[in-house]
Amino acid sequence: MDFMALEPSLYTVKAVLILDNDGNRLLSKYYDTELYPSIKEQKNFEKSVFNKSHKADNEIAFLEGLTIVYKSSVDLFFYVVGSAQENELMLMMVLNCLFDTLSQILRKNVEKRYLLDNLDGVYLVVDEIIDGGIILESDPQQVIQKVNYRVLQSAKEQIKWSILK
Amino acid sequence: MRHSCMLLLCWQSDISGAPNTPGLSQYDIYNLVICCSQARIFNETPINPRRCLHILTKIIYLLNQGEHFGTTEATEAFFAMTRLFQSNDQTLRRMCYLTIKEMANISEDVIIVTSSLTKDMTGKEDVYRGPAIRALCRITDTTMLQAIERYMKQAIVDKVPSVSSSALVSSLHMVRMSYDVVKRWVNEAQEAASSDNIMVQYHALGLLYHLRKNDRLAVSKMLNKFTKSGLKSPFAYCMLIRIASRLLEETEGGHDSPLFDFIESCLRNKHEMVVYEAASAIVHMPNCTARELAPAVSVLQLFCSSPKAALRYAAVRTLNKVAMKHPSAVTACNLDLENLITDSNRSIATLAITTLLKTGSESSVDRLMKQISSFVSEISDEFKVVVVQAISALCQKYPRKHSVMMNFLSNMLRDDGGFEYKRAIVDCIISIIEENPESKETGLAHLCEFIEDCEHTVLATKILHLLGREGPRTPSPSKYIRFIFNRVVLESEAVRAAAVSALAKFGAQNDDLLPSVLVLMQRCMMDSDDEVRDRATFYMNVLQQKQKALNAAYIFNGLSVSVPGLEKSLHQYTLEPSEKPFDMKTVPLATTTVSEQKTELAPVASSKLPEKLAPSRQDIYQEQLAAIPEFQGLGPLFKSSEPVQLTEAETEYVVRCIKHTFASHMVFQFDCTNTLNDQLLQKVVVQMEPSEAYEIVQYVPAASLPYSQPGSCYSLVRLPEDDPTAVSCTFSCTMKYLVRDCDPNTGEPDDDGYDDEYVLEDLEVTVADHIQKVLKPNFAAAWEEVGDEFEKEETFALASVRTLEEAVNNIVSFLGMQPCERSDKVPENKNSHILFLAGKALRLFVWASCNIVICVMP
């Protein structure tokens, strides 16, 4: 009666989500088109996921037949979603890569304000880590090199950094 | 070219209607229309990268939020964006690629960017090449693919890892669209697989597997090569482990194969991800012995004490699966599992407890149940179902603990929860009641309490049905009447109708309750719903007759015919006007449904498709046979047997037989498979020689049997009319056919062939083939209904049988009748047992009450 193992495939990630601390969507990519095809279903899913995860910072949850690994920082929540039979450690690697890359790019200020200021960089980062559900890269250093993104700096910050150098 | 979006500047209001939470982000105040209008900035020279970047980001953000972009606006914005390729700003170019991908489906004529993308793909800037490839492949269609084929092949073997990875991953995406083209790149993929880069290895392996997965030999060779060459990539290892498990499962390979050794060796890999993948693969293999499981289990045991929650979760979830089939293998981990009961992650705690419930002893049950009940309200519905399933298994294992379980379950019933969860609990309680007669009263009481406040019609009707069946037989049935009648007063139509049926059963079985039931039934006759009134009137009239036979037929034991069959027969009847009234006997019987296997899966995704009433196996056969012209006019199909193998497992031709019984004929269906790839069989017939007075009427041949495509041929046989006792018969069977040799590679047959034959095993027709199982819920009532004049009594000695259980099984399979009232379960330490059987032989119902006694020979 063992369930059939997953068909061996490179398609391991079903979705990536970044929500703010009210559960609103900041970024979401759904790679499995059959999973939640309409916006309404997606938003419902995000609501349930948020409700489950924002109270207890537990790292991993199981919801609606999917395994979800997550991490939070200040006022942001990051989620990586895979199927119930997926290797949880693989999903964690993706999550960690995403988080560490963003952490470096945003100079450790992983919070909503800076995320939105540098949203283009965030899109590029996500695009370099996962393509269509396949893990493209798992090493944060490699991702940073490929994205090659310079954070938006205000004039004040630019002066501060040039003096400190 | 001036942008024509100027007009859209007028539309300042939010016309898309998307909800805008105040204070969400600085993007809130925009909508796509405004962005579109701002896109005219793209036309300015020189291009301002910062501002253009900002607009592109806004567009992508709003699309992501669910805003709708009209096709014209999208196309115009897209065209405007193409101008941005003139800028050399890296981030801007990369964002252009992203925008192309996002808008590929909503904009028209996206292929205009093909030449720019191709240029970037083959250009000097390495940082553009990978992303350009991925964007290009996103917008490519089949015709374009051939044009860029040589660029793709070059990219796959490129030395720059990001280029190679992008090409490989994009190729995999395109396989669905154009398998034949991508298949030509297999050599390049093979070369890429020997790259040093760990991600390129992974992607190449994935593509190679996907291209070759239908060819088991090629997959096997590929696995062989990679497992020996020692890849570096942990992702690639995980992929190899999955491929190896798949292969082992498909070929039903033994666990001494090199594939298994490879997976086992991965338990010692230095990456946790690979170790876990290997342990998980071993645990999920069918037919694993405890010894083979041991190294996997010890690895999982280590993970249980990891500081990383994901690792603990993965380990305990997998140990839970092991415990289902091999509880003894997990007992070594009991201590570690106990530590996890108090884990802050409630999912981990739940899984730990349910695993312990499977492996622990009876004495630990109370303690574990208490611990679960302390946090069961915090866990998700899916895990609650897991807990219920664990309890269900526990009840079967430790029947004496049923009162503790029942208490726990009833508390869970009172809490909040979704439908699946409540249904699981109700099913669990019902199975406890059925297995354990001592728990019946408590169980029914809990269920009565539940239906007082149950919002799920399906569950309420199910419980009412159960009360009707079991309630009358309890020592004090009257206490259930109040609960049932309250439902008649308070609930929806479906529930009221079910309650009326339940009430009727009480009245039919308990004479002292009959007057009260009749009064209540009279009140139900005034109900506002048609169905409720009809049922009440019907039952009222039946009950007032006070005849046991009528009660049995109309109240206790319902329709014994198959519902799809009835529907079809009625439809047939209405199409052909006839003088005769409709005859129920022409409808085929319902095949007894297989009892639900309580499969304990990890929580399953809620199914999105509505459940349809599936036609039974017999209905399917009926349709298939009716389609064959030679079998018209045989009448309805009475019974189809299970398939009987007439050849050994690994022979050249594999044949199995299904016996279909009709009123005065039998049709033998032979499903044949030709396993020789250098032969084509034609005009295949199975010739039969009967041992008794059966008459072979006709053969319907299978026209042609090419390699590995099963086909069916039929034999029509008339049953002996003059001797009704000549039911059993042995047929010697020979398969006769025309053979044409053919080329194994192309399948082309030779022009001429020769006749040949192949001897099959003998086929038996027994009593059981002429009897259809019929389940009657109330055997005693049905027995009384028949009356004494049709009773026959005989005594038989079963010489070769040792135990009561063996006797029961033998009798059931020989007679082919359905055990009733769960009388097929023999209690322990008994010397005699009564077995109730019910069946239908063509037009006659047959009841058998078998008193089996063990006699000690002096």
mmCIF file of C-alpha atoms in Angstrom, chain A residues 1-12 20 24-29 34-35 39 43 52 58-60 62-65 84-90 92-93 112 116-117 119-120 123-124 127-128 131-132 134-138 146-149 152, chain B residues 24-27 53 57 60-61 64-66 90-91 94-95 98 101-102 127 131 134 162 169 172-173 176 199 202-203 206 209 213 235 238-239 242-243 246 249 272-273 276-277 284 286 309-311 313-314 317 321 325 344-345 380 382-383 603 605 608:
data_model
loop_
_atom_site.group_PDB
_atom_site.id
_atom_site.type_symbol
_atom_site.label_atom_id
_atom_site.label_comp_id
_atom_site.label_asym_id
_atom_site.label_seq_id
_atom_site.Cartn_x
_atom_site.Cartn_y
_atom_site.Cartn_z
ATOM 1 C CA MET A 1 0.000 0.000 0.000
ATOM 2 C CA ASP A 2 3.011 2.290 -0.107
ATOM 3 C CA PHE A 3 2.216 5.308 -2.142
ATOM 4 C CA MET A 4 3.969 5.581 -5.455
ATOM 5 C CA ALA A 5 7.100 7.630 -5.026
ATOM 6 C CA LEU A 6 7.228 10.831 -7.007
ATOM 7 C CA GLU A 7 8.166 10.453 -10.637
ATOM 8 C CA PRO A 8 11.870 11.417 -10.638
ATOM 9 C CA SER A 9 11.916 14.927 -11.962
ATOM 10 C CA LEU A 10 13.730 18.219 -11.735
ATOM 11 C CA TYR A 11 10.455 19.984 -10.993
ATOM 12 C CA THR A 12 10.701 20.158 -7.223
ATOM 13 C CA ASP A 20 4.328 40.948 4.814
ATOM 14 C CA ASN A 24 -0.435 40.484 2.141
ATOM 15 C CA ARG A 25 1.359 39.301 -0.929
ATOM 16 C CA LEU A 26 4.564 41.087 -1.866
ATOM 17 C CA LEU A 27 5.879 38.524 -4.301
ATOM 18 C CA SER A 28 4.535 35.174 -5.345
ATOM 19 C CA LYS A 29 5.500 32.762 -8.055
ATOM 20 C CA GLU A 34 -2.509 23.173 -11.871
ATOM 21 C CA LEU A 35 -2.047 23.877 -8.208
ATOM 22 C CA ILE A 39 -5.840 34.479 -8.257
ATOM 23 C CA LYS A 43 -4.892 34.382 -2.217
ATOM 24 C CA LYS A 52 -0.702 28.742 10.221
ATOM 25 C CA ASN A 58 8.348 26.694 13.401
ATOM 26 C CA GLU A 59 10.163 26.488 10.108
ATOM 27 C CA ILE A 60 8.112 23.730 8.527
ATOM 28 C CA PHE A 62 2.069 20.759 6.256
ATOM 29 C CA LEU A 63 -1.012 22.278 4.718
ATOM 30 C CA GLU A 64 -3.507 21.319 1.997
ATOM 31 C CA GLY A 65 -1.401 18.365 0.969
ATOM 32 C CA ALA A 84 3.983 16.316 0.285
ATOM 33 C CA GLN A 85 6.517 13.721 -0.811
ATOM 34 C CA GLU A 86 9.277 16.184 -1.664
ATOM 35 C CA ASN A 87 12.604 16.111 0.155
ATOM 36 C CA GLU A 88 12.172 18.736 2.874
ATOM 37 C CA LEU A 89 15.888 19.412 3.040
ATOM 38 C CA MET A 90 15.943 20.307 -0.623
ATOM 39 C CA MET A 92 15.141 24.220 2.921
ATOM 40 C CA MET A 93 18.196 24.705 0.727
ATOM 41 C CA LYS A 112 9.621 45.305 3.931
ATOM 42 C CA LEU A 116 10.093 47.225 -1.844
ATOM 43 C CA ASP A 117 12.761 49.787 -2.599
ATOM 44 C CA LEU A 119 12.014 44.982 -5.712
ATOM 45 C CA ASP A 120 13.710 44.659 -9.094
ATOM 46 C CA TYR A 123 12.745 39.604 -8.792
ATOM 47 C CA LEU A 124 16.104 38.934 -10.382
ATOM 48 C CA ASP A 127 14.574 34.253 -11.135
ATOM 49 C CA GLU A 128 18.150 33.076 -10.697
ATOM 50 C CA ASP A 131 13.241 28.643 -13.105
ATOM 51 C CA GLY A 132 9.814 27.248 -13.806
ATOM 52 C CA ILE A 134 13.435 23.699 -11.280
ATOM 53 C CA ILE A 135 16.174 24.656 -8.847
ATOM 54 C CA LEU A 136 18.639 26.638 -10.919
ATOM 55 C CA GLU A 137 21.190 27.591 -8.285
ATOM 56 C CA SER A 138 21.584 26.868 -4.599
ATOM 57 C CA LYS A 146 24.930 36.478 -11.487
ATOM 58 C CA VAL A 147 22.458 39.100 -10.410
ATOM 59 C CA ASN A 148 25.163 41.666 -9.916
ATOM 60 C CA TYR A 149 22.789 44.116 -8.361
ATOM 61 C CA LEU A 152 19.512 51.765 -4.350
ATOM 62 C CA LEU B 24 0.465 48.416 1.671
ATOM 63 C CA SER B 25 3.259 49.771 -0.428
ATOM 64 C CA GLN B 26 4.261 52.675 -2.525
ATOM 65 C CA TYR B 27 2.966 50.705 -5.486
ATOM 66 C CA LEU B 53 13.536 50.157 -14.296
ATOM 67 C CA THR B 57 9.158 46.789 -11.703
ATOM 68 C CA ILE B 60 5.574 43.182 -12.862
ATOM 69 C CA TYR B 61 4.444 43.907 -9.315
ATOM 70 C CA ASN B 64 1.709 39.675 -9.651
ATOM 71 C CA GLN B 65 -0.966 41.262 -7.485
ATOM 72 C CA GLY B 66 -3.578 40.029 -9.914
ATOM 73 C CA GLN B 90 22.752 45.396 -17.006
ATOM 74 C CA THR B 91 19.943 45.462 -14.508
ATOM 75 C CA ARG B 94 17.805 41.680 -17.105
ATOM 76 C CA MET B 95 14.501 43.221 -16.092
ATOM 77 C CA LEU B 98 11.859 39.157 -16.886
ATOM 78 C CA LYS B 101 8.656 36.211 -19.585
ATOM 79 C CA GLU B 102 5.849 37.699 -17.513
ATOM 80 C CA VAL B 127 25.972 37.740 -17.735
ATOM 81 C CA PRO B 131 18.874 34.755 -18.835
ATOM 82 C CA ARG B 134 15.620 31.289 -20.718
ATOM 83 C CA SER B 162 25.098 29.476 -16.093
ATOM 84 C CA VAL B 169 16.625 23.710 -17.951
ATOM 85 C CA LEU B 172 13.430 20.384 -20.303
ATOM 86 C CA HIS B 173 10.636 22.961 -20.328
ATOM 87 C CA ARG B 176 6.444 18.986 -23.576
ATOM 88 C CA MET B 199 24.157 22.346 -10.828
ATOM 89 C CA TYR B 202 22.014 17.946 -11.916
ATOM 90 C CA HIS B 203 20.284 19.612 -14.837
ATOM 91 C CA GLY B 206 17.393 15.511 -15.237
ATOM 92 C CA TYR B 209 16.399 10.932 -17.650
ATOM 93 C CA LYS B 213 12.615 7.363 -19.269
ATOM 94 C CA PHE B 235 21.111 17.347 -6.085
ATOM 95 C CA CYS B 238 19.048 12.780 -4.943
ATOM 96 C CA MET B 239 17.890 12.482 -8.531
ATOM 97 C CA ARG B 242 14.884 8.518 -7.136
ATOM 98 C CA ILE B 243 15.619 7.050 -10.541
ATOM 99 C CA ARG B 246 11.794 3.857 -9.641
ATOM 100 C CA GLU B 249 10.089 -0.823 -8.378
ATOM 101 C CA GLU B 272 22.329 15.439 4.905
ATOM 102 C CA MET B 273 19.972 15.975 1.988
ATOM 103 C CA TYR B 276 17.745 11.652 3.991
ATOM 104 C CA GLU B 277 16.736 10.988 0.400
ATOM 105 C CA HIS B 284 9.259 3.378 0.828
ATOM 106 C CA PRO B 286 7.879 -2.481 -1.020
ATOM 107 C CA ALA B 309 13.220 21.535 12.738
ATOM 108 C CA ALA B 310 12.992 20.543 9.086
ATOM 109 C CA LEU B 311 15.269 17.578 9.710
ATOM 110 C CA TYR B 313 10.101 16.774 10.867
ATOM 111 C CA ALA B 314 11.421 14.807 7.899
ATOM 112 C CA ARG B 317 7.386 11.709 9.229
ATOM 113 C CA LYS B 321 5.605 5.466 7.619
ATOM 114 C CA LYS B 325 4.358 -1.830 8.243
ATOM 115 C CA SER B 344 7.490 23.223 19.938
ATOM 116 C CA ASN B 345 6.533 22.381 16.384
ATOM 117 C CA SER B 380 -4.138 21.521 11.575
ATOM 118 C CA GLU B 382 -4.838 17.234 8.248
ATOM 119 C CA PHE B 383 -2.886 16.209 11.299
ATOM 120 C CA PRO B 603 -2.359 13.516 5.099
ATOM 121 C CA ALA B 605 -4.584 16.865 -0.349
ATOM 122 C CA LYS B 608 -10.906 18.788 -5.973
#
